[in-house]
Tab-separated table of C-alpha atoms and ligand atoms in Angstrom:
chain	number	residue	atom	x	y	z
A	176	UNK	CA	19.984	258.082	232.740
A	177	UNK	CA	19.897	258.509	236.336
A	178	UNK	CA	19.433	261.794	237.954
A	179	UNK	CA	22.918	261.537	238.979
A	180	UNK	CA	24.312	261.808	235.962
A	181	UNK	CA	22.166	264.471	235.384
A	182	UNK	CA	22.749	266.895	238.360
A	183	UNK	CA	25.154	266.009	240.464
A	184	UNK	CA	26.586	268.393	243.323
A	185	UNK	CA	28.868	270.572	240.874
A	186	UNK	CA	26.244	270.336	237.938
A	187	UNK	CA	23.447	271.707	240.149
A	188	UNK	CA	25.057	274.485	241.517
A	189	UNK	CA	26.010	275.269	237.543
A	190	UNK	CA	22.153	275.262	237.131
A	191	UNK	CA	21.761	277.451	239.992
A	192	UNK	CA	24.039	280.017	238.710
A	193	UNK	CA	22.747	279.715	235.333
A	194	UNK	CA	19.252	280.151	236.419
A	195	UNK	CA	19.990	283.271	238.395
A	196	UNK	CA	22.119	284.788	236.126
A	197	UNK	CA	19.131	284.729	233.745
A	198	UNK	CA	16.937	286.321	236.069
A	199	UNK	CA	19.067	288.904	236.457
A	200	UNK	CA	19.478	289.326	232.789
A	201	UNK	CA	15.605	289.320	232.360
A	202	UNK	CA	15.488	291.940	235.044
A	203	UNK	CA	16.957	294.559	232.949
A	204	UNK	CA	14.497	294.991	230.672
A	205	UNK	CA	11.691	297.218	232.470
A	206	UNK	CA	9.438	299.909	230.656
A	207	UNK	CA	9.904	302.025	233.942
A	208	UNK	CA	13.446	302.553	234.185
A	209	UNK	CA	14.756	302.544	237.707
A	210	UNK	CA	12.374	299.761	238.643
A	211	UNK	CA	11.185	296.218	237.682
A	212	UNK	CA	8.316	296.655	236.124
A	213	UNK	CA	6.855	294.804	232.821
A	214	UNK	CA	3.571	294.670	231.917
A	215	UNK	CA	1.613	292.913	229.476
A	216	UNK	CA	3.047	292.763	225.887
A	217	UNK	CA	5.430	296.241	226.516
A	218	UNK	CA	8.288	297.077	225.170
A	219	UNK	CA	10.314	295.826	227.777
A	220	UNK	CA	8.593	292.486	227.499
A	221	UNK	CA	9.416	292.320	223.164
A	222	UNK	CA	13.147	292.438	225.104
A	223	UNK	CA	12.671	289.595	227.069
A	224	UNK	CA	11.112	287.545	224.456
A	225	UNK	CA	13.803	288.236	222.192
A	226	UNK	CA	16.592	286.754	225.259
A	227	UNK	CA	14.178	284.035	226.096
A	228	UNK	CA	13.643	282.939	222.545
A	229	UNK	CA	18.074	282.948	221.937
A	230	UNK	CA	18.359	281.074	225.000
A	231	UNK	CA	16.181	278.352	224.304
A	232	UNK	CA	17.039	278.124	220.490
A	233	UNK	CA	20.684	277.700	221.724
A	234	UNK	CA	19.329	274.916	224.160
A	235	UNK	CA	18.467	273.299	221.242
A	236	UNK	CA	14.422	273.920	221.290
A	237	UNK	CA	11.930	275.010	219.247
A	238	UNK	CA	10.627	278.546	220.108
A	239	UNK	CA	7.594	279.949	219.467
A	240	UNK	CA	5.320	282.921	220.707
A	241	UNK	CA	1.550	282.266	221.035
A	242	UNK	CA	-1.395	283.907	220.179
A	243	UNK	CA	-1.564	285.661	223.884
A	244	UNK	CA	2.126	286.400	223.853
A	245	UNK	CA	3.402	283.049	226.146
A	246	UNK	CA	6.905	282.517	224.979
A	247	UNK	CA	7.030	278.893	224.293
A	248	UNK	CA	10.001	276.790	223.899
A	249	UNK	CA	9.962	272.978	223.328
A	250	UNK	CA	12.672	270.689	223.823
A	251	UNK	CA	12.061	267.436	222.042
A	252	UNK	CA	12.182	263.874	223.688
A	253	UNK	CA	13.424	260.675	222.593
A	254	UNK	CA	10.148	260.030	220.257
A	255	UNK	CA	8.904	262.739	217.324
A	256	UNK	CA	5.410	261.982	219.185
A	257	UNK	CA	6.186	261.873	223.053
A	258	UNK	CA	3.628	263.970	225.616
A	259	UNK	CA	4.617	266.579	226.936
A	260	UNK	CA	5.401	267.825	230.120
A	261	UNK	CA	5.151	272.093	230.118
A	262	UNK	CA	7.152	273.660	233.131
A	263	UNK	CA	7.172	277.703	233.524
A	264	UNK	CA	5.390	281.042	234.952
A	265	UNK	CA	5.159	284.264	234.149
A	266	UNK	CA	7.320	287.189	233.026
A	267	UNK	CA	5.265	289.912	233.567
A	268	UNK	CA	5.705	292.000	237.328
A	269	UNK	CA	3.653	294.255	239.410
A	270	UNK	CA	5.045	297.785	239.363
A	271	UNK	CA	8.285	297.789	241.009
A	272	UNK	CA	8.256	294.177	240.976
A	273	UNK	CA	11.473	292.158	242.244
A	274	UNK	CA	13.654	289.776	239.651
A	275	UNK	CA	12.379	286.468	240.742
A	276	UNK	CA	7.958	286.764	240.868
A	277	UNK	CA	7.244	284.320	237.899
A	278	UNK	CA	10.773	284.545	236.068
A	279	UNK	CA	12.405	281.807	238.160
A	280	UNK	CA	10.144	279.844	236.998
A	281	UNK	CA	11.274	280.229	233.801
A	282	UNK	CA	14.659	280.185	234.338
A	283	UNK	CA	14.620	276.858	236.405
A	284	UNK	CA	12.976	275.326	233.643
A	285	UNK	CA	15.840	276.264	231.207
A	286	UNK	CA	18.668	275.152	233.577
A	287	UNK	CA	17.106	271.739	233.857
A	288	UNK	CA	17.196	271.256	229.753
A	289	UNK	CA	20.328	272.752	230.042
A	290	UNK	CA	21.619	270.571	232.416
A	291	UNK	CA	20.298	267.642	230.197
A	292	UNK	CA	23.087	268.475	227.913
A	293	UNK	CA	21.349	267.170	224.882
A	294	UNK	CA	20.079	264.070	226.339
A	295	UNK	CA	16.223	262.832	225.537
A	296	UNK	CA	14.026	261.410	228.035
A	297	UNK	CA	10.967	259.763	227.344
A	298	UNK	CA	9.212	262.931	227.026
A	299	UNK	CA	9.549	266.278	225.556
A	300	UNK	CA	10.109	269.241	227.691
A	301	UNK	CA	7.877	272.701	226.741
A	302	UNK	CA	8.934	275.746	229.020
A	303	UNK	CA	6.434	278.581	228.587
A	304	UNK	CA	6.817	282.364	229.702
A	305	UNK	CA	3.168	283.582	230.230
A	306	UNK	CA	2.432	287.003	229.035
A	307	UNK	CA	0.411	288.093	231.634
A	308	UNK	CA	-0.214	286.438	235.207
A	309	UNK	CA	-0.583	289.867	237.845
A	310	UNK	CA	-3.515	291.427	236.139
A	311	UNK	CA	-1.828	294.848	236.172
A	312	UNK	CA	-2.531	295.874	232.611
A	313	UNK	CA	-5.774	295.101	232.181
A	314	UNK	CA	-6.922	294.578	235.541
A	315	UNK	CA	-7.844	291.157	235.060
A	316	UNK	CA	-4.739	288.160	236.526
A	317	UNK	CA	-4.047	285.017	234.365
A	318	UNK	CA	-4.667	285.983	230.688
A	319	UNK	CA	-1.619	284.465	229.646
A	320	UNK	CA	-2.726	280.812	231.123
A	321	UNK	CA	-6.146	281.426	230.105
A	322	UNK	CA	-5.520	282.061	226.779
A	323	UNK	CA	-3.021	278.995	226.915
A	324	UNK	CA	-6.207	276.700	227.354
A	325	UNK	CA	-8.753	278.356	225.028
A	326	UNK	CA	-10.648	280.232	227.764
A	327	UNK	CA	-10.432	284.014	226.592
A	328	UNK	CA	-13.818	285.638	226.254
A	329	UNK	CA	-14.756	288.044	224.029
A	330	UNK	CA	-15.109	290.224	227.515
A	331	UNK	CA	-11.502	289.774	227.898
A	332	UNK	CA	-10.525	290.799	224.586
A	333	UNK	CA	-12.464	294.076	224.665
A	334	UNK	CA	-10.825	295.114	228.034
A	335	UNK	CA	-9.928	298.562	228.155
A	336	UNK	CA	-6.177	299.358	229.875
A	337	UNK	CA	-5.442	302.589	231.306
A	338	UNK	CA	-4.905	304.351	228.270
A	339	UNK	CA	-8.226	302.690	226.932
A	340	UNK	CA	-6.245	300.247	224.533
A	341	UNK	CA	-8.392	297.010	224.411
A	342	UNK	CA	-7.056	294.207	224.828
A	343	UNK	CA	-7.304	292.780	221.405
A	344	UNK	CA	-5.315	295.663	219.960
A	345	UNK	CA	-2.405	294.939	222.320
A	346	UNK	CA	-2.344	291.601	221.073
A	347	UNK	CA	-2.267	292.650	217.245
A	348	UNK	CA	-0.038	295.793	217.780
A	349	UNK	CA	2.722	293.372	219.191
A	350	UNK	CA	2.142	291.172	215.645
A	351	UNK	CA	0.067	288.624	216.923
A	352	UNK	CA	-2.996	287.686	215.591
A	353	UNK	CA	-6.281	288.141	217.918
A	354	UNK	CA	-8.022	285.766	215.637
A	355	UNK	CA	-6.242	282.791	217.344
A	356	UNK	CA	-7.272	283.854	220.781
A	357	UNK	CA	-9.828	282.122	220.855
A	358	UNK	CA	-8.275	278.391	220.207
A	359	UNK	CA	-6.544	276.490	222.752
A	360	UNK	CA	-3.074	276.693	222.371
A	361	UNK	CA	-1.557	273.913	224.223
A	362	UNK	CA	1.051	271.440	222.844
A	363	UNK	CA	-0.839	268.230	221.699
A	364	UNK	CA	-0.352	265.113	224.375
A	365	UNK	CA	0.926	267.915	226.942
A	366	UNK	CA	0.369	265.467	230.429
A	367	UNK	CA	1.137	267.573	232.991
A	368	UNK	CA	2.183	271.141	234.691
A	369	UNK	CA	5.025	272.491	237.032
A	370	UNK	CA	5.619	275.502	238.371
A	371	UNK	CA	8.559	276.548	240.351
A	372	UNK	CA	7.657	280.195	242.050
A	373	UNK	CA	9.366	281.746	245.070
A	374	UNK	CA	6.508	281.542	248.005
A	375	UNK	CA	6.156	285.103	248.473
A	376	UNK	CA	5.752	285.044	252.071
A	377	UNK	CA	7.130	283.973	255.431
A	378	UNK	CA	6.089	280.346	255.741
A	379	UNK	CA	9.193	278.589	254.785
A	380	UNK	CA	12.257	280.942	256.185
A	381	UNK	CA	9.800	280.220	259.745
A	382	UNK	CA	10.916	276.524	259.353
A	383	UNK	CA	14.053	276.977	258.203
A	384	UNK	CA	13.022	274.815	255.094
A	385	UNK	CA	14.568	276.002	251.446
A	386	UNK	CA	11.480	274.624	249.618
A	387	UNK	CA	7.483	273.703	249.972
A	388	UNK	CA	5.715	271.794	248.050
A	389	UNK	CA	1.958	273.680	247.504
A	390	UNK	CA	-0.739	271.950	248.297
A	391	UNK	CA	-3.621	273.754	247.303
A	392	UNK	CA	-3.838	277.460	246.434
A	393	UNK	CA	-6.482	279.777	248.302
A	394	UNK	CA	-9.529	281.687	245.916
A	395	UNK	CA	-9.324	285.440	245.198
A	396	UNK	CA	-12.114	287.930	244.222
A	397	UNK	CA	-10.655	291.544	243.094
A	398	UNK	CA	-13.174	294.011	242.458
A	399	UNK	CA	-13.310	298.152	241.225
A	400	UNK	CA	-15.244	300.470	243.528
A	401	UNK	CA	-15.954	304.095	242.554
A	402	UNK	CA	-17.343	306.222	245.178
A	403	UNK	CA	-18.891	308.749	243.848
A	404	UNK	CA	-19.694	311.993	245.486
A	405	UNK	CA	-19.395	316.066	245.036
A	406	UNK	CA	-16.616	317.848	244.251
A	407	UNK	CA	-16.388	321.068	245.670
A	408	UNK	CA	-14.304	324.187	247.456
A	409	UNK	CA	-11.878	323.019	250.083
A	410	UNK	CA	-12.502	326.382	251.923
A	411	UNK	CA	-16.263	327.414	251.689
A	412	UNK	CA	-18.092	324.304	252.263
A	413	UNK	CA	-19.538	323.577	255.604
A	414	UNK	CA	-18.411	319.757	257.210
A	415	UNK	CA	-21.900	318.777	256.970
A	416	UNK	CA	-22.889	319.705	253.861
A	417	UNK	CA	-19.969	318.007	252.176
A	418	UNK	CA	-20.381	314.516	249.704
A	419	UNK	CA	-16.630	313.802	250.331
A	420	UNK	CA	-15.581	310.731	247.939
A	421	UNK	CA	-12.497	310.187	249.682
A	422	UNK	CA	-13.448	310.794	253.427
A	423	UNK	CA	-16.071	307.978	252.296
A	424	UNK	CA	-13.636	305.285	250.835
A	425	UNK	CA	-11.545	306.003	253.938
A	426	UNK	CA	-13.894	305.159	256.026
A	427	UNK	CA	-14.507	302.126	253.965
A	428	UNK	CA	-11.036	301.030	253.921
A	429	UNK	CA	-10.285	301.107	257.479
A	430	UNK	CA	-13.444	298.753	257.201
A	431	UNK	CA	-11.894	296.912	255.135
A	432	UNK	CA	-8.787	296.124	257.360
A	433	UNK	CA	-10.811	295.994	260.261
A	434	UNK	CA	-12.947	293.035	258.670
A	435	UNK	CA	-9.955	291.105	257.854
A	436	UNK	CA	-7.991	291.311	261.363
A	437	UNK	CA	-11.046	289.700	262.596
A	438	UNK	CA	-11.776	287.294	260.547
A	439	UNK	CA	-9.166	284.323	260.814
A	440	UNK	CA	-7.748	282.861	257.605
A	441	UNK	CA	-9.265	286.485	255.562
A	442	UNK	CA	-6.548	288.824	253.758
A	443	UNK	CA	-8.579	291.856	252.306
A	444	UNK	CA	-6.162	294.575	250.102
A	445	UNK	CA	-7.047	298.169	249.275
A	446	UNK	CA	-3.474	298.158	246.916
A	447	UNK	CA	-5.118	301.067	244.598
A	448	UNK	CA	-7.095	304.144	245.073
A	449	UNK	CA	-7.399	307.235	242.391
A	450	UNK	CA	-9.465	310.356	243.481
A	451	UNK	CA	-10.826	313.129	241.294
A	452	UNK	CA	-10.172	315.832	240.432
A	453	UNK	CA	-7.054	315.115	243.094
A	454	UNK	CA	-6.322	318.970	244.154
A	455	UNK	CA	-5.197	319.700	247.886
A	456	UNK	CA	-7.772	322.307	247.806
A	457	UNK	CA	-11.299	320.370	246.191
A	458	UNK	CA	-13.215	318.033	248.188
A	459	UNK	CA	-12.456	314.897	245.917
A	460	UNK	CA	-15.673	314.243	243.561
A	461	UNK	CA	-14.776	310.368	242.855
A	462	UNK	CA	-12.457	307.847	244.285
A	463	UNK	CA	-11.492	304.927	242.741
A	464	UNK	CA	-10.175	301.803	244.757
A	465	UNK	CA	-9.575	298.157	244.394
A	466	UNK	CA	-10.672	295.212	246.508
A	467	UNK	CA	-8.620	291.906	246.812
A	468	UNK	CA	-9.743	289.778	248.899
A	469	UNK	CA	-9.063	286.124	249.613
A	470	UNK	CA	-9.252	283.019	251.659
A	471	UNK	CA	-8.628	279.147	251.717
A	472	UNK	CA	-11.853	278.316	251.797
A	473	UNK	CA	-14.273	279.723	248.958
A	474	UNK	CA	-17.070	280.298	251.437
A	475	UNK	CA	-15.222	281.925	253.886
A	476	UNK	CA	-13.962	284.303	251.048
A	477	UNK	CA	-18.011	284.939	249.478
A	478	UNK	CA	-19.158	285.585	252.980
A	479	UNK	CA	-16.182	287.916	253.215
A	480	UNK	CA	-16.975	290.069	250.341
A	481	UNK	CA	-20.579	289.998	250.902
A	482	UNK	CA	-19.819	291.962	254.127
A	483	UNK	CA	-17.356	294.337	252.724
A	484	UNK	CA	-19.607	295.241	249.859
A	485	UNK	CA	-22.662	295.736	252.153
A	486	UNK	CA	-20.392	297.782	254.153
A	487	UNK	CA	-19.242	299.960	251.354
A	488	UNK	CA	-22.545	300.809	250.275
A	489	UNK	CA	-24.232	301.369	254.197
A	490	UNK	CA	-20.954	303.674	254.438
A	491	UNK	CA	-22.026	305.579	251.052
A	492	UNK	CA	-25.742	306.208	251.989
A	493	UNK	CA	-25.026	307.043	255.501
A	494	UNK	CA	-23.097	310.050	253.169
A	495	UNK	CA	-25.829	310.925	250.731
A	496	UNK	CA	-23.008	309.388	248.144
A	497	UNK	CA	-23.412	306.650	245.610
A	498	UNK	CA	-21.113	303.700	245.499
A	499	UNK	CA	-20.454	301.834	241.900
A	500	UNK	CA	-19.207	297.967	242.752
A	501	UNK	CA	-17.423	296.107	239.326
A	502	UNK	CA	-16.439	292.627	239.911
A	503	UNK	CA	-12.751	292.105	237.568
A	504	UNK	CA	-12.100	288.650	238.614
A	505	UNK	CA	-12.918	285.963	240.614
A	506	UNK	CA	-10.720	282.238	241.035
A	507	UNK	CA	-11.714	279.794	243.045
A	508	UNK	CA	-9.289	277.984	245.546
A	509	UNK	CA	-7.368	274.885	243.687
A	510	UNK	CA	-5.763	271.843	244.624
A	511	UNK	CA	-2.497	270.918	243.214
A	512	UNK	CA	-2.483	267.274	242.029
A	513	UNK	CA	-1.952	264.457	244.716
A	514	UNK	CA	0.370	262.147	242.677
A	515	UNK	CA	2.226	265.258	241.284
A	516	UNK	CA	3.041	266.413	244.953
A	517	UNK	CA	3.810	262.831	245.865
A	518	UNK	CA	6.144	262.989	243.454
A	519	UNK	CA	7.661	265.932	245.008
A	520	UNK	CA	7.848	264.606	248.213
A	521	UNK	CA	9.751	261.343	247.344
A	522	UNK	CA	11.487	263.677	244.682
A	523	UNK	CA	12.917	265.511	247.725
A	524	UNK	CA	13.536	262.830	249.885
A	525	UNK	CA	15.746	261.117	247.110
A	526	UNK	CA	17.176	264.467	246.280
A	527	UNK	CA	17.782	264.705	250.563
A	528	UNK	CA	16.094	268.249	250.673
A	529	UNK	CA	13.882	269.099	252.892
A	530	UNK	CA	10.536	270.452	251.923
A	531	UNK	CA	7.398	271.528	253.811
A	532	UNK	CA	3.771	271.112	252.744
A	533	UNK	CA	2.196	274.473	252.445
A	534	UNK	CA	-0.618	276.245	250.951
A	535	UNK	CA	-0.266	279.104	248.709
A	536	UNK	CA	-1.624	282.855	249.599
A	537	UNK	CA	-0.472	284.294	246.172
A	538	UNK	CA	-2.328	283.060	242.864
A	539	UNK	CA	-0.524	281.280	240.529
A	540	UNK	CA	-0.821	280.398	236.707
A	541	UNK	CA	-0.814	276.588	238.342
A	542	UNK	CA	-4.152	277.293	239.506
A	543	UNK	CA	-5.222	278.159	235.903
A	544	UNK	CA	-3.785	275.142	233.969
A	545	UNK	CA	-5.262	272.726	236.580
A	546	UNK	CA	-8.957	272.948	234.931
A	547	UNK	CA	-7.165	270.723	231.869
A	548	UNK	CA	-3.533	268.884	233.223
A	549	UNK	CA	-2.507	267.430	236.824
A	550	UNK	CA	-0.521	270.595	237.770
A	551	UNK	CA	1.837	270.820	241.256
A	552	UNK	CA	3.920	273.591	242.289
A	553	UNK	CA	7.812	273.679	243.859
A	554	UNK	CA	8.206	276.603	246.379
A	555	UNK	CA	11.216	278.024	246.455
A	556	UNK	CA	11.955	280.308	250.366
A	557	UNK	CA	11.529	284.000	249.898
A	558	UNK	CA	14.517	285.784	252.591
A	559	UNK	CA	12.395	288.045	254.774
A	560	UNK	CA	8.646	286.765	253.602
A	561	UNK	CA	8.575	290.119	251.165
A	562	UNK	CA	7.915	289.646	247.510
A	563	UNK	CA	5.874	292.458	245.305
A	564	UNK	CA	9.167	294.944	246.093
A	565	UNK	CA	12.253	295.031	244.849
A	566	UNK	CA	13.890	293.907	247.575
A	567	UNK	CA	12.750	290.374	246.738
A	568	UNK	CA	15.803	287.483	246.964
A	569	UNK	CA	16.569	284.067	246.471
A	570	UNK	CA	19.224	282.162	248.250
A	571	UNK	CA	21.791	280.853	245.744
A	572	UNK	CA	21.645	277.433	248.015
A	573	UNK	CA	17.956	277.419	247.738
A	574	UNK	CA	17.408	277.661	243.721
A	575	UNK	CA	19.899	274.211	243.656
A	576	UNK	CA	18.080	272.643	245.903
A	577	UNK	CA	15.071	273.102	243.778
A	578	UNK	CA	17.635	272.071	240.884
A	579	UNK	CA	17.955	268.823	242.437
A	580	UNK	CA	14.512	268.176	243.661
A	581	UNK	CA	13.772	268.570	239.929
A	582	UNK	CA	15.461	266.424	238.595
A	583	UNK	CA	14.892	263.666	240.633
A	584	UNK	CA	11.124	264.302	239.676
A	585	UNK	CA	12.050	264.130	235.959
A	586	UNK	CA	14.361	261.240	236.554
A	587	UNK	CA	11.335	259.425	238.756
A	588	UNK	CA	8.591	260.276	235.710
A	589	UNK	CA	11.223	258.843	233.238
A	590	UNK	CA	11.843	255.822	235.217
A	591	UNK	CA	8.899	254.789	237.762
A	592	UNK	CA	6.112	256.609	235.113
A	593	UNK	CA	6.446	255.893	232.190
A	594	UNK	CA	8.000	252.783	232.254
A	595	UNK	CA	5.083	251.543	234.257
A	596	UNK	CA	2.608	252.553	232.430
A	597	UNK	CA	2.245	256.243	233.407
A	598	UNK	CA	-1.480	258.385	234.547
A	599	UNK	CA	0.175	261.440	233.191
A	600	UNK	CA	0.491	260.573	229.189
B	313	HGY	O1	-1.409	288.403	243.245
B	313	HGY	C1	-0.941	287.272	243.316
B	313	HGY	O2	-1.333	286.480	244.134
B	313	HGY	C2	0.141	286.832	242.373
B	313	HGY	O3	1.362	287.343	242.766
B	313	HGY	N1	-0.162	287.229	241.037
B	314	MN	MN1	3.055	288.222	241.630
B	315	MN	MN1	3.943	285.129	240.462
């Protein structure tokens, strides 16, 4: 089977359509109507299992949801026993989220089994849905890929969310069992990961390039901060005698930003901040905020967030306030495999697409499943850089171009791997 007669002009853009119409589809369901938003295990996301699991069963695959709520839908190959390749991303959003974050990963991956019409290759094809990539619920990213290789503490299954459900009893409400969280749940003889994500950024739309293929993807440390300081009347108490929560994480924040313009290569985000008790007329008591912070290099980053947190807490005793520091996650920076994105490359040049090298900003469940399986990553342009809104796009023209570099990639691990004796099985 050559990759011709797998995706040829017309069949690609039939893949393209196919994929996007799903995204759209998968769009719909939100648990804040109005918006895109879906967060871990919701009702919005039961929705979206249920069309994800009919579309793959009418591709012909076997569907299953795991323990930690990845959808899971396996396409057999031409042998009961053949590895495994697993394609995918996520399905959950950030609040107000746009249609493409995560889900055209998922859809790509069922237009190219689509597209194979029923044919086998020499391996089977297993396109996952992760159940939680953004760290929104629980305020900890990547529990769906953890959990896909084993790696779920007991820490993460006794997080609290906002409405101080843990973790654990998400996972059982939505009639899975917790017990199994603990196991890893990959696919025996899986060989190998790819991801297709829209970059998120500006990078590629610069170059005029439709794709990019990642080569590495840069660390992140989030942490919690709670200033904490003394409420009191708005209209009788003296400037100086004030413990002002808020004036202080202000302060801090504009540190924060400050920091980051300086430093080259540093992006530092304040994205949440809750104050108590929140009335126009009390001096706010507490604030809340959230630190993301992240660089390519992982030394750059630790000698970033050393400096921030000192500067939180010099900002909260110059105040006579006291400043409580939680770490929620930490990831270092990853490489994507070398002979994956190889692949890619000649993948593209046989596909004639042209594709730029890049790293990646935004964290990616890619970075996750590395620590077991070679793992690369297809970037697909994002119109105006923006992503995290709901003005986030894809270019029709882009998606088949992905289409195509795709399957040339399958067609080259069918052909040049395996029938040389592959590194991947
Ligand atoms: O936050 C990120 O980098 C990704 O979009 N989850
Ligand atoms: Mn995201
Ligand atoms: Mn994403």
């Amino acid at each position: 089977m050559s990759e011709a007669s797998v995706l040829n002009a017309s069949g690609s853009r039939i893949a393209a359509e196919y994929a996007l119409d799903l995204c759209a589809r998968v769009a719909a369901f939100t648990d804040v109507p109005g918006t895109i938003t879906r967060l871990f295990l919701s009702p919005a996301t039961r929705q979206v299992h249920a069309l994800l699991s009919a579309e793959m069963r009418a591709l012909g695959m076997r569907v299953r949801v795991d323990a930690v709520g990845n959808v899971r839908g396996l396409y057999a190959g031409a042998e009961p026993d053949a590895p495994v390749l697993l394609m995918g991303s996520h399905i959950d959003t950030v609040p107000d989220a746009g249609a493409y974050d995560g889900v055209l990963g998922v859809a790509v991956g069922l237009a190219l089994v689509r597209s194979l019409a029923g044919r086998r290759m020499c391996f089977a094809i297993e396109i996952i849905a992760f159940s939680e990539e953004e760290g929104i619920r629980f305020r900890r990213p990547f529990l769906g890929s953890r959990g896909l290789l084993g790696e779920l503490t007991a820490d993460d299954c006794s997080l609290r969310d906002g409405d101080g459900v843990r973790f654990a009893q998400t996972v059982r409400e939505f009639g899975l069992n917790p017990d199994e969280l603990s196991g890893d749940l990959l696919t025996p003889k899986t060989f190998a990961f790819l991801e297709v994500h829209i970059e998120q950024g500006p990078v590629l739309e610069s170059v005029s390039k439709p794709l990019g293929v990642v080569s590495s993807i840069v660390g992140q440390t989030r942490f919690a901060l709670t200033f904490r300081g003394q409420a009191n009347h708005a209209g009788t108490t003296p400037m100086p005698m004030r413990k002002d929560a808020l004036a202080a994480a202000a302060k801090w924040i504009g540190f924060v930003e400050e920091t980051a313009q300086n430093t080259p290569g540093l992006v530092a985000t304040v994205g949440n901040v809750r104050v108590t008790p929140g009335a126009a007329n009390v001096i706010a008591g507490s604030a809340e905020v959230t630190l993301d912070v992240r660089h390519a290099s992982d030394e750059a980053r630790w000698a970033a967030v050393k400096i921030l947190l000192r500067g939180a807490e010099s900002i909260a005793e110059a105040r006579g306030i006291r400043v409580a520091i939680v770490e929620t996650s930490e990831q270092n920076a990853v490489e994507m495999d070398a002979v994956l994105r190889e692949g890619l490359m000649r993948a593209a040049g046989n596909a004639g697409e042209a594709v730029q090298g890049m790293t990646s900003g935004a964290g990616h469940d890619a970075m996750i499943v590395a620590r077991q399986m070679p793992a690369a990553m297809l970037f697909v342009r994002s119109p105006g850089g923006i992503s995290h809104h709901a003005s986030e796009s894809v270019l029709a023209g882009d998606v088949e171009a992905a289409l195509k570099v795709m399957t040339a990639l399958l067609a080259e691990l069918q052909f040049e791997s395996f029938g040389r004796g592959n590194t991947w099985a």
